[in-house]
mmCIF file of C-alpha atoms in Angstrom:
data_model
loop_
_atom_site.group_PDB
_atom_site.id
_atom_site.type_symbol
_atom_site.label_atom_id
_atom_site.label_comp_id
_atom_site.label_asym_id
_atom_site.label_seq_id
_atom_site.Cartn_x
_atom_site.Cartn_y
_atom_site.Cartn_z
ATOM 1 C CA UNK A 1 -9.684 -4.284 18.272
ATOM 2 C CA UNK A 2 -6.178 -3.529 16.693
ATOM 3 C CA UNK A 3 -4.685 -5.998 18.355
ATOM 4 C CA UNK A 4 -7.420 -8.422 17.313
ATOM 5 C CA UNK A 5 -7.108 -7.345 13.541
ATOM 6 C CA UNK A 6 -3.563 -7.480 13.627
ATOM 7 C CA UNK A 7 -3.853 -11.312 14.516
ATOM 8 C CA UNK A 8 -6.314 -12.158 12.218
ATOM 9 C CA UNK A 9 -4.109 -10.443 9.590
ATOM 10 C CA UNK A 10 -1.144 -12.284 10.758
ATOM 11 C CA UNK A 11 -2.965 -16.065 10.255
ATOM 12 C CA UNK A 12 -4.086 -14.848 6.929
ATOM 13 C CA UNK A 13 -0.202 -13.745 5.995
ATOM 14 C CA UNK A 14 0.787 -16.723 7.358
ATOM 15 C CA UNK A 15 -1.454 -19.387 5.655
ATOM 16 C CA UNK A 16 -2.598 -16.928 2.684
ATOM 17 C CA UNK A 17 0.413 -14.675 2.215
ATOM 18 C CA UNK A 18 -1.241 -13.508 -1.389
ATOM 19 C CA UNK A 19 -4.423 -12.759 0.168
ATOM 20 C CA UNK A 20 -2.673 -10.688 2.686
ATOM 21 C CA UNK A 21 -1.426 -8.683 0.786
ATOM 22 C CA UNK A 22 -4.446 -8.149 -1.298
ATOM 23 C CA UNK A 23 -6.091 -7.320 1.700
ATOM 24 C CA UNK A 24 -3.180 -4.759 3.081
ATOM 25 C CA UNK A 25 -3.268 -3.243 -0.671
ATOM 26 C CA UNK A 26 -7.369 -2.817 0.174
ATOM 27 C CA UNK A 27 -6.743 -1.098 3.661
ATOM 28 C CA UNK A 28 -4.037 1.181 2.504
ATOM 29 C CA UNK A 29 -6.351 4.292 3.576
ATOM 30 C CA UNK A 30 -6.489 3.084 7.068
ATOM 31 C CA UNK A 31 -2.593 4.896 7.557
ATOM 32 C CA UNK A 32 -4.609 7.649 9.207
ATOM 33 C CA UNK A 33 -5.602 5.535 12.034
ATOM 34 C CA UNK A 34 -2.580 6.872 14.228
ATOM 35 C CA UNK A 35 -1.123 5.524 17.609
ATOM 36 C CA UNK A 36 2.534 5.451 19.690
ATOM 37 C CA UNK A 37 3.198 2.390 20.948
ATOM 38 C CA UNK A 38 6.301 3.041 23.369
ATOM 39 C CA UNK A 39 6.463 6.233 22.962
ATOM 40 C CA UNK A 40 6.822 5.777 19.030
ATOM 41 C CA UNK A 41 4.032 7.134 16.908
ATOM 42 C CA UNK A 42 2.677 4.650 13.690
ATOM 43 C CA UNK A 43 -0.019 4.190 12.141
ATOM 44 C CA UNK A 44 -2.468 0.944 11.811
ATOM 45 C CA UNK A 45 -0.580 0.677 8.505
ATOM 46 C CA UNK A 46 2.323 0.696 9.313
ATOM 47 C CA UNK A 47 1.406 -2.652 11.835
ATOM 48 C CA UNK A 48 0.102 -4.311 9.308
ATOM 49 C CA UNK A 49 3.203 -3.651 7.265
ATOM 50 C CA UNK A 50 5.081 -4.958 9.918
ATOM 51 C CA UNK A 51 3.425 -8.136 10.366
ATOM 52 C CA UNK A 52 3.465 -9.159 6.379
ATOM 53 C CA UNK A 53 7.617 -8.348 6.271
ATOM 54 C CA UNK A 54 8.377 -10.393 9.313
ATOM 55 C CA UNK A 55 6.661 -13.152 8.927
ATOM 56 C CA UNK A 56 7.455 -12.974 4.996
ATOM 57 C CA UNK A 57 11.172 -12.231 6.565
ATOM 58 C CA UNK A 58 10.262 -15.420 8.744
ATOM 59 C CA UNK A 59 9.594 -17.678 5.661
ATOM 60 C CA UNK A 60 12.841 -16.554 3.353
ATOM 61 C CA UNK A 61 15.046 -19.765 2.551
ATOM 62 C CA UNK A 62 18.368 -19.753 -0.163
ATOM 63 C CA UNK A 63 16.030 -19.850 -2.735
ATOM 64 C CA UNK A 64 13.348 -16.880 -2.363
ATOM 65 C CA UNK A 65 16.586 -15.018 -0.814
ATOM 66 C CA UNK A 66 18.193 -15.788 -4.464
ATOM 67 C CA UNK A 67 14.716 -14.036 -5.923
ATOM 68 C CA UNK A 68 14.874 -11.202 -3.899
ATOM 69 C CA UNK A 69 18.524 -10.398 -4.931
ATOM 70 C CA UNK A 70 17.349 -9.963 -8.108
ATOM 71 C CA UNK A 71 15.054 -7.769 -7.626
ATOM 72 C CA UNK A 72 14.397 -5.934 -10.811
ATOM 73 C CA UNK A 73 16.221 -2.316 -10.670
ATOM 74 C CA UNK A 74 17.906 -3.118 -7.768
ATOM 75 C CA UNK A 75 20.825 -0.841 -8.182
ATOM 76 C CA UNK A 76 18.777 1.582 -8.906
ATOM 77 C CA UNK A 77 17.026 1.519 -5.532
ATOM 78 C CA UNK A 78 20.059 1.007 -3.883
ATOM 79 C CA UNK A 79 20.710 4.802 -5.186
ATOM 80 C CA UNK A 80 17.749 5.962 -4.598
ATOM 81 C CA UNK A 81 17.551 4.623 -0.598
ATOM 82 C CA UNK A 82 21.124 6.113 -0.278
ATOM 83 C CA UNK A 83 20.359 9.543 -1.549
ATOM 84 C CA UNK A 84 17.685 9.397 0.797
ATOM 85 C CA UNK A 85 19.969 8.484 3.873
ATOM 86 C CA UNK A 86 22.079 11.553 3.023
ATOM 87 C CA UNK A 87 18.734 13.611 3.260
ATOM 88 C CA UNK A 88 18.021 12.734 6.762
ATOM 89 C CA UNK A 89 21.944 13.075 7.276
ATOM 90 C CA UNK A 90 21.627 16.978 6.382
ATOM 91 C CA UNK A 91 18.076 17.673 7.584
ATOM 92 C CA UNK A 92 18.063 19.848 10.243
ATOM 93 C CA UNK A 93 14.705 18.100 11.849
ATOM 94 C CA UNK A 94 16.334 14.750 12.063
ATOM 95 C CA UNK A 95 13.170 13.476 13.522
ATOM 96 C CA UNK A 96 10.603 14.125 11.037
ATOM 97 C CA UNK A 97 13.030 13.263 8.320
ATOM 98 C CA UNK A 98 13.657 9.802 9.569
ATOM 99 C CA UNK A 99 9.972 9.394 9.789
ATOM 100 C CA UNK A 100 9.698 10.321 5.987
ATOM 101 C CA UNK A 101 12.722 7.899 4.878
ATOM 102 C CA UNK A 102 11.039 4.930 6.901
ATOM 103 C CA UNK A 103 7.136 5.952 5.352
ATOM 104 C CA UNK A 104 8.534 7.106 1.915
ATOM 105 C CA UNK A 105 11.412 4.936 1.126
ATOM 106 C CA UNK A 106 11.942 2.116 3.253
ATOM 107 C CA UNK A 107 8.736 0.655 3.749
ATOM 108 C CA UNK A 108 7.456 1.128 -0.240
ATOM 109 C CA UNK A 109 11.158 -0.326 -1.571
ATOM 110 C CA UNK A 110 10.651 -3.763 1.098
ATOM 111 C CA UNK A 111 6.936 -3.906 -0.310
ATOM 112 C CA UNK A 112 8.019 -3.844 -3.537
ATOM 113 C CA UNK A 113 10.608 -7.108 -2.970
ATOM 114 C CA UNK A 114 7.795 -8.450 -1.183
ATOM 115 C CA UNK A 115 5.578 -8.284 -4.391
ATOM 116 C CA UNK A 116 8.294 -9.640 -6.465
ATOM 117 C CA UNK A 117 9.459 -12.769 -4.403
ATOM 118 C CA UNK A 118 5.245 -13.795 -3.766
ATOM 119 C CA UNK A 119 3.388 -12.773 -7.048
ATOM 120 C CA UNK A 120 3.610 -15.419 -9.337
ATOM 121 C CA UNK A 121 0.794 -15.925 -11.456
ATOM 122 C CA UNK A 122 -1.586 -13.667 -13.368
ATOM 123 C CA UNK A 123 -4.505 -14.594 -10.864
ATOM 124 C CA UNK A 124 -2.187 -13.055 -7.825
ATOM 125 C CA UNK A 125 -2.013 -10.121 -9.827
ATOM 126 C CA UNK A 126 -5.275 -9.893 -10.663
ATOM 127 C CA UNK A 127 -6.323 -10.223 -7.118
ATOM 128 C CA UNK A 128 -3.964 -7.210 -6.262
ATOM 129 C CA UNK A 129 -5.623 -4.926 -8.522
ATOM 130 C CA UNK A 130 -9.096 -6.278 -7.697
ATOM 131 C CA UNK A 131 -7.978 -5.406 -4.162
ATOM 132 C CA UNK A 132 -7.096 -1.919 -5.122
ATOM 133 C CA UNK A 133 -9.829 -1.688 -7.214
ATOM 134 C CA UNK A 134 -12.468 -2.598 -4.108
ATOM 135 C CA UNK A 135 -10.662 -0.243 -2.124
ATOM 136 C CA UNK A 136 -11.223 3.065 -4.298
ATOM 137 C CA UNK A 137 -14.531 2.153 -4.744
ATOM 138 C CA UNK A 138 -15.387 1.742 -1.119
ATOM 139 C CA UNK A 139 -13.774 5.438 -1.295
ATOM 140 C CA UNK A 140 -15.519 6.919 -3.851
ATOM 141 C CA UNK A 141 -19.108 5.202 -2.260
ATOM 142 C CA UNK A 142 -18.536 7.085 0.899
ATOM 143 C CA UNK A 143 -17.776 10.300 -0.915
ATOM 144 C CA UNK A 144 -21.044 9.921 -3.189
ATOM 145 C CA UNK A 145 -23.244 9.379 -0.132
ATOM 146 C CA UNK A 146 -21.255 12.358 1.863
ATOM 147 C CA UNK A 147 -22.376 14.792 -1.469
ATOM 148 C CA UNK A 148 -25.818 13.907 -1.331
ATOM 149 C CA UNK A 149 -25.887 14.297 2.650
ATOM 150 C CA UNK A 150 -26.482 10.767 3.591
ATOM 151 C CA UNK A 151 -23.064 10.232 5.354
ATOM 152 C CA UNK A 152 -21.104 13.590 7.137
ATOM 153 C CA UNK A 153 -18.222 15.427 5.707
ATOM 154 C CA UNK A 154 -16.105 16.689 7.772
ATOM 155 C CA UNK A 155 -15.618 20.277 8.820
ATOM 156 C CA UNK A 156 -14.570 22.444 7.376
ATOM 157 C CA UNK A 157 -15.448 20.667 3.715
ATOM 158 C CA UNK A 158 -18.754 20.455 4.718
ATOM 159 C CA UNK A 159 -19.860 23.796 5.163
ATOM 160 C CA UNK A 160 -18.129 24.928 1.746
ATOM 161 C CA UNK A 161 -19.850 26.193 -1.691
ATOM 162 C CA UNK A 162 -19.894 23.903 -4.154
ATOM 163 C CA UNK A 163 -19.755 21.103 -1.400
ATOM 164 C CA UNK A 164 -16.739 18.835 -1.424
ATOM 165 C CA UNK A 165 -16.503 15.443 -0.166
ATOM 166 C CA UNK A 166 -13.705 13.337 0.877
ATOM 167 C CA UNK A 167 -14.675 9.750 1.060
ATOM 168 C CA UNK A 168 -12.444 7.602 3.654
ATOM 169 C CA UNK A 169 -9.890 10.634 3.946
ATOM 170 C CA UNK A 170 -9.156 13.377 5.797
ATOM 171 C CA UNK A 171 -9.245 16.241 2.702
ATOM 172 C CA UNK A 172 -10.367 16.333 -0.919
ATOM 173 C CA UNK A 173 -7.248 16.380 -2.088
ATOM 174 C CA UNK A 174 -6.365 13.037 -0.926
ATOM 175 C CA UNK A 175 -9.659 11.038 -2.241
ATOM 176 C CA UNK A 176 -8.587 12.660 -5.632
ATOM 177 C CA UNK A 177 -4.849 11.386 -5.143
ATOM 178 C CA UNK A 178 -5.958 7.751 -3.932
ATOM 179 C CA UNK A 179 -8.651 7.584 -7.009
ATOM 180 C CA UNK A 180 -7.432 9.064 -9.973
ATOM 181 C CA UNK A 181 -4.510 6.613 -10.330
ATOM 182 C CA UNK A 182 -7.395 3.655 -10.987
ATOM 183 C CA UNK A 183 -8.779 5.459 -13.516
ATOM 184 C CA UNK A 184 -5.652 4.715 -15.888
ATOM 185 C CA UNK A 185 -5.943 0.384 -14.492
ATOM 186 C CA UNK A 186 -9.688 0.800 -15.624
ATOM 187 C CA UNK A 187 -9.152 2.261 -19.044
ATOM 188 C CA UNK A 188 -6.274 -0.344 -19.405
ATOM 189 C CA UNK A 189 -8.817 -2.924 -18.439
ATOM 190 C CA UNK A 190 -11.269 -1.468 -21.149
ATOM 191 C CA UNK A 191 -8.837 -1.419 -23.836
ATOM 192 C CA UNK A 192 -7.250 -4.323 -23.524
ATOM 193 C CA UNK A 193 -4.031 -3.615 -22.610
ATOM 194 C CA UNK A 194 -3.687 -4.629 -18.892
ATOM 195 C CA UNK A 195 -3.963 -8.303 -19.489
ATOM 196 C CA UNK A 196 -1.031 -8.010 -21.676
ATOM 197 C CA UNK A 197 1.129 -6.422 -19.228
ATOM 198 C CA UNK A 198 0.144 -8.676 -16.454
ATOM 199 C CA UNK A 199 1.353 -11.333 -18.722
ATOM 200 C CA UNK A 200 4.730 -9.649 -19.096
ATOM 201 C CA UNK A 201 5.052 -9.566 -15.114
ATOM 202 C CA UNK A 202 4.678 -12.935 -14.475
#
């Protein structure tokens, strides 16, 4: 099934790059869905990650290449990924730490030149945040029906007083961490001001 997902995904990054990521930005919880694949461990993320940079990677010609380069901030992340080598240079568990850099610095800094060289037009970023927005409520659906005992919670979140409920994750915590941050694109979206910076993006 993985493998069959991971195909699918790569046709749709391949002929609908914008959709795929939409649709990467909608499965983001699915990074708990861990596996080793030669001895490596990743998650069904992190696949799906590595489909959309190759074959965006694949695609690159002098003139995306030239878009990339100027990435906005880009000295600025230059900093930040090299203060984050010399991290897992003096971390004793050089193991976990390289795991962190790859999951916490590498990965988000490529997505974000990813977003830059492909989003174009308000629509693709509207579709980005629709994606999102689809996403958290899938989340917070699951977590409704888990408080009123139509899905399970699992232990030991279930058997607590007042109950607590945590959607498509593993602990409260991170349902609260995955939705709260919509909250703020939603109010934007109420008030007006979204459109305006959506505008200034693109």
């Amino acid at each position: 099934l993985i493998i069959l997902a991971l195909v699918c995904f790569a046709a749709l990054a391949l002929f609908r790059p914008v959709w795929a990521i939409a649709a990467f930005l909608f499965l983001l919880p699915t990074y708990q869905i861990r596996l080793s694949l030669a001895g490596i461990p990743t998650t069904f993320l992190e696949l799906l990650f590595a489909v959309l940079f190759l074959l965006w990677l694949v695609g690159m010609d002098r003139i995306r290449l030239r878009r990339v380069l100027h990435v906005p901030w880009r000295w600025l992340l230059v900093a930040l990924l090299a203060c984050a080598a010399v991290s897992v240079i003096a971390s004793p568990d050089k193991h976990a730490a390289i795991g962190l850099f790859k999951a916490y610095f590498v990965e988000p800094i490529l997505f974000f030149c990813i977003l830059w060289e492909r989003i174009r037009t308000e629509r693709d970023v509207r579709l980005l945040l629709y994606a999102l927005g689809c996403s958290v409520v899938v989340a917070a659906a699951v977590a409704v029906l888990q408080y009123v005992h139509l899905v399970p919670s699992p232990d030991p979140w279930n058997i607590q007083a007042p109950r607590r409920v945590v959607g498509t994750f593993d602990y409260p915590n991170a349902l609260a961490l995955y939705v709260a941050p919509m909250f703020g694109l939603a109010a934007a979206f109420l008030f007006g001001r979204l459109p305006k910076f959506i505008s200034s993006l693109v």
